[in-house]
Amino acid sequence: MTASTQTKQRTSSDKPVKKYQYTKTRGKVALIKPCTDPVAWAARRKKEKPPPGGFPKPPSHWPKGVRVDVGRPVYWLPQGWGQGIKTTCIARLVAFVSPEGKCCYHRYRVEEMLGRKLGPDDNLGSAKEWAKTQIQAGKDWRGQQVKFDGQGKLFAQLSSRQRQHLVQSEKFHFAVISARRSGDIGGLRGIVRVESQIRACGVQPTWYVDDASVDAYRELGLKVVVGGKLVPARNKALDDAEKLEKVCVQVSDDISRWSYYVGSEELSLGLFAGNKLLAGNQAAKEADRLRISPVMAAQFILAKMRGVADGEPQPRLGGVFPLGNVGMSFGVGAIATEHFILGDFFVQDLGSKCHFDPRFSLKEDYDFTCSHLDAHGAVMRCNRMFIVAVHETNAGGACSERDDSGEKERENIRILQEKWPGVFSLNGRRGDGSTQVTMAWRRRR
């Protein structure tokens, strides 16, 4: 059957008359849409100039009529596949060649052949290209714009006095403490998540990494400085913030979410009276979870610190609930002023000279908390605010100093107990009973 060309006229009472041509072959209809951009038409047909030394020789299993594409490869192409250009096509037609030598010209055809969807998690090269693209576009790992709940819901939890101390985002120095994440797909995913959530608030964070990681991080499009290992990097971030006269916010490199729970502050709830854990679990179930930005979290914590009543100790360090157990957090007050501040996300206000002790390679945030309690008399832990981080199982990272035997943990615990007598006890409920601690500032001797 030969193709027929016809002209069809479409009319509508609310649209102008439009005429177009189409072809119909074997029951399939295709519109005839002449190219209206002669420059683009010519560019697609322009013969590509070979690189110095000529085009690379195609692998032996490639079909004839396909040369190697020397341009940027698509991020989703699986391992073992090649990207080429059809030499028998008048326009530039990209071909994806399977390990068996079969050509596909579209992503969905490759996915059909493999029986799965393709994406950045398929191989490290694809993940790096994907990470660059998302960072440049200000999007998350899924290629979507980051969205948060309105800040009004969060800031409504502040008192009128505290709301007077809310400051703009440019008053903060966001420092992401990291190292050796860019060589791992999971690490790249974490980098994009953290960067996109901070950038979504109009703030560009600074990444503090070791010397060996600088080039790899910069290739991703990040703002990077050499910070060294964990404690030197933390101290450099504090010093940089002081020079900039900004509040220092330090962030772990693998946080996927910041949340705040709005719920009942009562510790006794009906049938659960007398059982804090059950009461807390019930309160957590009934609470409204807000997805907040890291900037909103920092603003909230800072306002809490600066809004302390006159005559009370003025905290200069604030943070989030250190565990992921929301029910446990509702079993205690919304604020704690003598408790551990997690190093994964904290805010240090201007006016504090506290720094991290270089003797620590782990547990440095416990020591930092004690330094603040000793210097300022209080900290500000927001027990309804949470982060989700995976640093204990994630590859790489600035704090990847743990060893399988746990000896490094025990060594740092010994320094803690020597420096702060009576404050730290071994936590027999976690690990092997010798690598985790509980902190009680009131027991200080």
Short mmCIF file of C-alpha atoms in Angstrom, two decimals, residues 44-401:
data_model
loop_
_atom_site.label_atom_id
_atom_site.label_comp_id
_atom_site.label_asym_id
_atom_site.label_seq_id
_atom_site.Cartn_x
_atom_site.Cartn_y
_atom_site.Cartn_z
CA ARG A 44 22.31 18.38 12.60
CA ARG A 45 23.68 17.56 9.16
CA LYS A 46 27.06 19.22 9.52
CA LYS A 47 29.89 16.75 9.23
CA GLU A 48 31.58 16.30 12.60
CA LYS A 49 35.25 17.24 12.74
CA PRO A 50 37.42 14.33 13.91
CA PRO A 51 39.58 14.80 17.02
CA PRO A 52 43.39 14.96 16.75
CA GLY A 53 44.57 11.55 15.58
CA GLY A 54 41.18 10.67 14.12
CA PHE A 55 38.18 8.88 15.56
CA PRO A 56 38.93 5.92 17.85
CA LYS A 57 38.68 2.48 16.32
CA PRO A 58 35.34 0.86 17.23
CA PRO A 59 35.43 -2.35 19.27
CA SER A 60 35.50 -5.50 17.19
CA HIS A 61 31.97 -6.53 18.14
CA TRP A 62 30.41 -3.28 16.91
CA PRO A 63 28.40 -3.43 13.67
CA LYS A 64 29.61 -1.69 10.54
CA GLY A 65 28.49 1.86 9.96
CA VAL A 66 28.90 2.94 13.61
CA ARG A 67 31.86 4.94 14.90
CA VAL A 68 32.76 5.84 18.48
CA ASP A 69 31.01 8.94 19.86
CA VAL A 70 33.74 11.18 21.30
CA GLY A 71 31.22 13.50 22.98
CA ARG A 72 29.85 13.26 26.52
CA PRO A 73 28.27 9.85 27.14
CA VAL A 74 24.73 9.65 28.45
CA TYR A 75 24.70 9.11 32.21
CA TRP A 76 22.34 6.13 32.17
CA LEU A 77 24.22 3.81 29.79
CA PRO A 78 24.91 0.45 31.51
CA GLN A 79 28.34 -1.06 31.99
CA GLY A 80 29.55 -2.90 28.90
CA TRP A 81 27.52 -0.82 26.47
CA GLY A 82 29.07 1.66 24.04
CA GLN A 83 27.87 4.95 22.60
CA GLY A 84 28.44 5.58 18.91
CA ILE A 85 27.28 7.60 15.91
CA LYS A 86 25.71 6.11 12.79
CA THR A 87 27.87 6.97 9.79
CA THR A 88 25.20 5.95 7.28
CA CYS A 89 22.68 8.54 8.48
CA ILE A 90 22.60 12.04 6.99
CA ALA A 91 21.86 13.53 10.43
CA ARG A 92 23.71 12.89 13.67
CA LEU A 93 22.09 9.73 15.02
CA VAL A 94 23.37 8.38 18.35
CA ALA A 95 23.52 4.60 18.63
CA PHE A 96 23.84 2.54 21.80
CA VAL A 97 25.68 -0.72 21.17
CA SER A 98 25.14 -3.72 23.43
CA PRO A 99 27.94 -6.11 24.46
CA GLU A 100 26.54 -8.46 21.80
CA GLY A 101 26.82 -5.80 19.08
CA LYS A 102 23.13 -4.94 18.77
CA CYS A 103 22.25 -1.28 18.15
CA CYS A 104 19.51 0.67 19.89
CA TYR A 105 18.68 4.29 19.21
CA HIS A 106 16.55 5.17 22.22
CA ARG A 107 16.83 4.72 25.98
CA TYR A 108 13.51 2.91 26.22
CA ARG A 109 14.75 0.32 23.70
CA VAL A 110 17.81 -0.35 25.84
CA GLU A 111 15.56 -0.71 28.89
CA GLU A 112 13.29 -3.11 26.99
CA MET A 113 16.28 -5.23 26.04
CA LEU A 114 17.57 -5.34 29.64
CA GLY A 115 14.16 -5.67 31.23
CA ARG A 116 14.73 -2.86 33.74
CA LYS A 117 14.75 0.90 34.09
CA LEU A 118 18.11 2.64 33.77
CA GLY A 119 19.37 5.45 35.93
CA PRO A 120 22.34 6.97 37.73
CA ASP A 121 22.70 4.08 40.17
CA ASP A 122 23.73 1.68 37.40
CA ASN A 123 27.46 2.51 37.50
CA LEU A 124 29.85 5.02 39.07
CA GLY A 125 30.53 6.94 35.85
CA SER A 126 26.82 7.45 35.28
CA ALA A 127 26.34 8.48 38.89
CA LYS A 128 29.05 11.16 38.67
CA GLU A 129 27.58 12.67 35.52
CA TRP A 130 24.13 12.59 37.06
CA ALA A 131 25.41 14.22 40.26
CA LYS A 132 27.03 17.06 38.28
CA THR A 133 23.84 17.67 36.35
CA GLN A 134 21.62 17.75 39.43
CA ILE A 135 23.97 20.02 41.40
CA GLN A 136 24.12 22.49 38.51
CA ALA A 137 20.33 22.43 38.20
CA GLY A 138 19.76 22.68 41.95
CA LYS A 139 17.77 19.43 41.99
CA ASP A 140 17.83 16.36 44.20
CA TRP A 141 19.02 12.87 43.27
CA ARG A 142 15.68 12.09 41.64
CA GLY A 143 15.97 15.12 39.39
CA GLN A 144 13.23 17.01 41.23
CA GLN A 145 13.08 20.41 42.86
CA VAL A 146 13.36 20.18 46.64
CA LYS A 147 10.21 21.17 48.51
CA PHE A 148 9.65 21.86 52.20
CA ASP A 149 6.69 22.63 54.41
CA GLY A 150 6.03 26.31 55.00
CA GLN A 151 8.28 27.94 57.56
CA GLY A 152 5.27 29.54 59.21
CA LYS A 153 4.25 26.20 60.73
CA LEU A 154 7.70 25.72 62.21
CA PHE A 155 8.24 29.26 63.47
CA ALA A 156 4.80 29.21 65.08
CA GLN A 157 6.37 26.90 67.67
CA LEU A 158 8.60 29.76 68.84
CA SER A 159 7.58 32.23 71.50
CA SER A 160 7.15 35.89 70.58
CA ARG A 161 10.48 36.63 72.29
CA GLN A 162 12.23 33.92 70.30
CA ARG A 163 10.70 35.03 66.98
CA GLN A 164 12.39 38.39 67.47
CA HIS A 165 15.71 36.57 67.07
CA LEU A 166 14.98 34.97 63.68
CA VAL A 167 17.72 35.96 61.23
CA GLN A 168 18.08 35.76 57.46
CA SER A 169 19.86 32.88 55.74
CA GLU A 170 22.88 34.99 54.77
CA LYS A 171 23.80 35.27 58.46
CA PHE A 172 24.83 31.59 58.48
CA HIS A 173 28.00 29.89 57.30
CA PHE A 174 26.98 26.37 56.23
CA ALA A 175 29.93 23.99 56.42
CA VAL A 176 29.57 20.41 55.19
CA ILE A 177 32.24 18.17 56.72
CA SER A 178 33.11 15.45 54.24
CA ALA A 179 35.78 13.30 52.58
CA ARG A 180 36.06 10.41 50.12
CA ARG A 181 32.36 10.24 49.24
CA SER A 182 32.67 10.98 45.52
CA GLY A 183 34.08 7.55 44.68
CA ASP A 184 30.96 5.72 45.80
CA ILE A 185 27.43 5.84 44.36
CA GLY A 186 25.85 6.02 47.79
CA GLY A 187 28.22 8.83 48.73
CA LEU A 188 27.36 10.77 45.58
CA ARG A 189 23.69 10.38 46.36
CA GLY A 190 24.28 11.85 49.81
CA ILE A 191 26.31 14.74 48.42
CA VAL A 192 23.53 15.72 46.01
CA ARG A 193 20.87 15.44 48.71
CA VAL A 194 22.71 17.72 51.13
CA GLU A 195 23.76 20.26 48.50
CA SER A 196 20.30 20.47 46.93
CA GLN A 197 18.50 20.98 50.24
CA ILE A 198 20.79 23.81 51.31
CA ARG A 199 20.85 25.45 47.87
CA ALA A 200 17.06 25.31 47.72
CA CYS A 201 17.12 27.98 50.45
CA GLY A 202 19.37 30.31 48.46
CA VAL A 203 22.54 29.37 50.36
CA GLN A 204 25.66 27.80 48.89
CA PRO A 205 27.41 25.59 51.43
CA THR A 206 31.16 25.17 51.71
CA TRP A 207 32.48 21.61 51.67
CA TYR A 208 35.44 20.94 53.98
CA VAL A 209 37.32 17.89 52.71
CA ASP A 210 40.74 16.31 52.97
CA ASP A 211 43.46 17.16 50.46
CA ALA A 212 43.01 13.93 48.50
CA SER A 213 39.32 14.65 47.86
CA VAL A 214 39.48 18.27 46.70
CA ASP A 215 39.65 17.74 42.93
CA ALA A 216 36.92 15.10 42.86
CA TYR A 217 34.52 17.31 44.83
CA ARG A 218 35.25 20.37 42.70
CA GLU A 219 34.53 18.37 39.55
CA LEU A 220 31.00 17.94 40.87
CA GLY A 221 30.54 21.71 40.95
CA LEU A 222 30.80 22.15 44.73
CA LYS A 223 32.42 25.00 46.65
CA VAL A 224 35.34 23.23 48.29
CA VAL A 225 38.16 24.08 50.70
CA VAL A 226 40.82 21.85 52.20
CA GLY A 227 39.92 21.11 55.79
CA GLY A 228 41.97 18.03 56.55
CA LYS A 229 40.64 15.20 58.67
CA LEU A 230 37.55 15.37 60.84
CA VAL A 231 38.61 17.57 63.77
CA PRO A 232 40.85 19.97 61.79
CA ALA A 233 38.05 20.40 59.26
CA ARG A 234 35.55 21.19 62.00
CA ASN A 235 37.87 23.75 63.58
CA LYS A 236 38.62 25.41 60.24
CA ALA A 237 34.89 25.78 59.61
CA LEU A 238 34.49 27.44 63.03
CA ASP A 239 37.39 29.80 62.30
CA ASP A 240 36.07 30.68 58.84
CA ALA A 241 32.63 31.48 60.25
CA GLU A 242 34.18 33.72 62.89
CA LYS A 243 36.18 35.61 60.23
CA LEU A 244 33.00 36.07 58.21
CA GLU A 245 31.15 37.17 61.37
CA LYS A 246 28.53 34.51 60.71
CA VAL A 247 26.87 31.80 62.75
CA CYS A 248 28.52 28.45 62.04
CA VAL A 249 26.27 25.57 60.97
CA GLN A 250 28.06 22.26 60.53
CA VAL A 251 26.38 19.52 58.52
CA SER A 252 27.18 15.87 57.91
CA ASP A 253 27.56 14.87 54.25
CA ASP A 254 24.87 12.19 54.19
CA ILE A 255 21.75 13.76 55.71
CA SER A 256 18.67 12.99 53.64
CA ARG A 257 16.00 14.81 55.64
CA TRP A 258 15.32 17.37 58.37
CA SER A 259 12.02 17.04 60.26
CA TYR A 260 10.17 18.70 63.11
CA TYR A 261 7.28 17.11 65.01
CA VAL A 262 4.48 19.26 66.36
CA GLY A 263 2.55 17.39 69.03
CA SER A 264 1.44 17.17 72.63
CA GLU A 265 3.97 18.09 75.29
CA GLU A 266 2.16 16.11 77.97
CA LEU A 267 4.09 13.14 79.35
CA SER A 268 0.95 11.40 80.69
CA LEU A 269 -1.64 10.48 78.08
CA GLY A 270 -4.75 8.70 79.33
CA LEU A 271 -4.20 4.95 79.55
CA PHE A 272 -0.44 5.40 79.21
CA ALA A 273 -0.03 7.51 82.35
CA GLY A 274 3.10 6.52 84.21
CA ASN A 275 4.80 4.91 81.18
CA LYS A 276 6.86 7.55 79.39
CA LEU A 277 7.78 5.35 76.44
CA LEU A 278 4.19 4.35 75.67
CA ALA A 279 3.05 7.91 76.23
CA GLY A 280 5.79 9.19 73.95
CA ASN A 281 4.90 6.69 71.22
CA GLN A 282 1.27 7.74 71.38
CA ALA A 283 2.20 11.42 71.22
CA ALA A 284 4.50 10.73 68.26
CA LYS A 285 1.70 8.97 66.35
CA GLU A 286 -0.58 11.94 66.84
CA ALA A 287 2.08 14.54 66.01
CA ASP A 288 2.23 16.49 62.77
CA ARG A 289 5.55 15.94 60.99
CA LEU A 290 6.96 18.91 59.10
CA ARG A 291 9.62 18.49 56.47
CA ILE A 292 11.87 21.46 57.06
CA SER A 293 14.95 22.81 55.31
CA PRO A 294 18.40 22.87 56.94
CA VAL A 295 18.26 26.67 56.89
CA MET A 296 14.89 26.69 58.66
CA ALA A 297 16.31 24.26 61.22
CA ALA A 298 19.31 26.53 61.86
CA GLN A 299 17.10 29.62 62.14
CA PHE A 300 14.84 27.85 64.62
CA ILE A 301 17.69 26.60 66.82
CA LEU A 302 19.42 29.99 66.83
CA ALA A 303 16.18 31.78 67.76
CA LYS A 304 15.72 29.32 70.63
CA MET A 305 19.25 30.01 71.89
CA ARG A 306 19.07 33.78 71.63
CA GLY A 307 15.56 33.90 73.05
CA VAL A 308 16.51 32.45 76.43
CA ALA A 309 15.04 34.41 79.33
CA ASP A 310 17.13 37.07 81.02
CA GLY A 311 19.19 35.74 83.89
CA GLU A 312 19.40 32.22 82.42
CA PRO A 313 22.66 30.77 81.02
CA GLN A 314 23.05 31.86 77.39
CA PRO A 315 23.76 28.80 75.20
CA ARG A 316 26.04 29.15 72.20
CA LEU A 317 25.57 25.60 70.87
CA GLY A 318 22.35 24.01 69.65
CA GLY A 319 21.30 20.87 67.84
CA VAL A 320 18.74 18.13 67.21
CA PHE A 321 17.57 14.97 68.96
CA PRO A 322 20.47 12.51 68.48
CA LEU A 323 18.38 9.38 67.80
CA GLY A 324 15.69 8.47 65.30
CA ASN A 325 13.21 7.28 67.93
CA VAL A 326 10.44 9.89 67.87
CA GLY A 327 8.52 8.20 70.68
CA MET A 328 11.56 8.42 72.93
CA SER A 329 11.90 12.13 72.17
CA PHE A 330 8.29 12.76 73.23
CA GLY A 331 9.05 11.02 76.51
CA VAL A 332 11.22 13.99 77.49
CA GLY A 333 10.81 17.74 77.32
CA ALA A 334 10.91 19.63 74.04
CA ILE A 335 14.17 21.32 75.08
CA ALA A 336 17.27 19.96 76.83
CA THR A 337 20.00 22.29 78.09
CA GLU A 338 22.57 19.86 79.54
CA HIS A 339 22.46 17.04 77.02
CA PHE A 340 24.62 15.79 74.17
CA ILE A 341 24.61 17.80 70.91
CA LEU A 342 25.08 15.58 67.86
CA GLY A 343 27.90 16.59 65.51
CA ASP A 344 25.94 15.70 62.37
CA PHE A 345 24.03 18.97 62.54
CA PHE A 346 24.68 21.77 65.00
CA VAL A 347 24.65 25.56 65.26
CA GLN A 348 27.37 27.53 67.05
CA ASP A 349 26.50 31.15 67.71
CA LEU A 350 28.89 34.07 67.56
CA GLY A 351 30.74 34.87 70.75
CA SER A 352 31.97 31.37 71.59
CA LYS A 353 35.64 30.43 71.57
CA CYS A 354 34.97 26.71 71.92
CA HIS A 355 36.82 24.45 69.49
CA PHE A 356 37.22 20.73 68.97
CA ASP A 357 40.01 18.98 70.86
CA PRO A 358 42.54 17.62 68.30
CA ARG A 359 43.17 14.55 70.47
CA PHE A 360 39.82 13.11 69.37
CA SER A 361 39.30 11.16 66.16
CA LEU A 362 35.83 9.96 67.30
CA LYS A 363 33.41 11.12 70.01
CA GLU A 364 34.59 14.66 69.33
CA ASP A 365 31.02 15.98 69.51
CA TYR A 366 30.65 14.68 73.08
CA ASP A 367 33.75 16.61 74.10
CA PHE A 368 32.57 19.69 72.19
CA THR A 369 29.25 19.61 74.06
CA CYS A 370 31.06 19.48 77.39
CA SER A 371 33.30 22.38 76.37
CA HIS A 372 30.21 24.49 75.73
CA LEU A 373 28.56 23.47 78.99
CA ASP A 374 31.76 24.34 80.82
CA ALA A 375 32.16 27.71 79.07
CA HIS A 376 28.55 28.89 78.77
CA GLY A 377 26.55 26.89 81.30
CA ALA A 378 23.99 25.49 78.84
CA VAL A 379 23.33 24.15 75.35
CA MET A 380 20.09 24.08 73.36
CA ARG A 381 18.94 20.69 72.11
CA CYS A 382 15.61 20.69 70.29
CA ASN A 383 14.11 17.29 71.06
CA ARG A 384 11.37 17.57 68.44
CA MET A 385 13.80 18.14 65.58
CA PHE A 386 15.34 15.19 63.73
CA ILE A 387 17.74 14.38 60.94
CA VAL A 388 18.13 11.17 58.95
CA ALA A 389 21.79 10.24 58.37
CA VAL A 390 23.55 6.98 57.50
CA HIS A 391 27.18 7.78 58.30
CA GLU A 392 27.85 4.69 60.42
CA THR A 393 27.21 2.39 57.42
CA ASN A 394 28.03 4.71 54.53
CA ALA A 395 31.37 4.31 52.72
CA GLY A 396 33.98 7.05 53.17
CA GLY A 397 33.21 10.21 55.08
CA ALA A 398 35.17 12.53 57.32
CA CYS A 399 34.39 10.44 60.40
CA SER A 400 35.23 7.01 58.95
CA GLU A 401 37.76 6.27 61.69
#
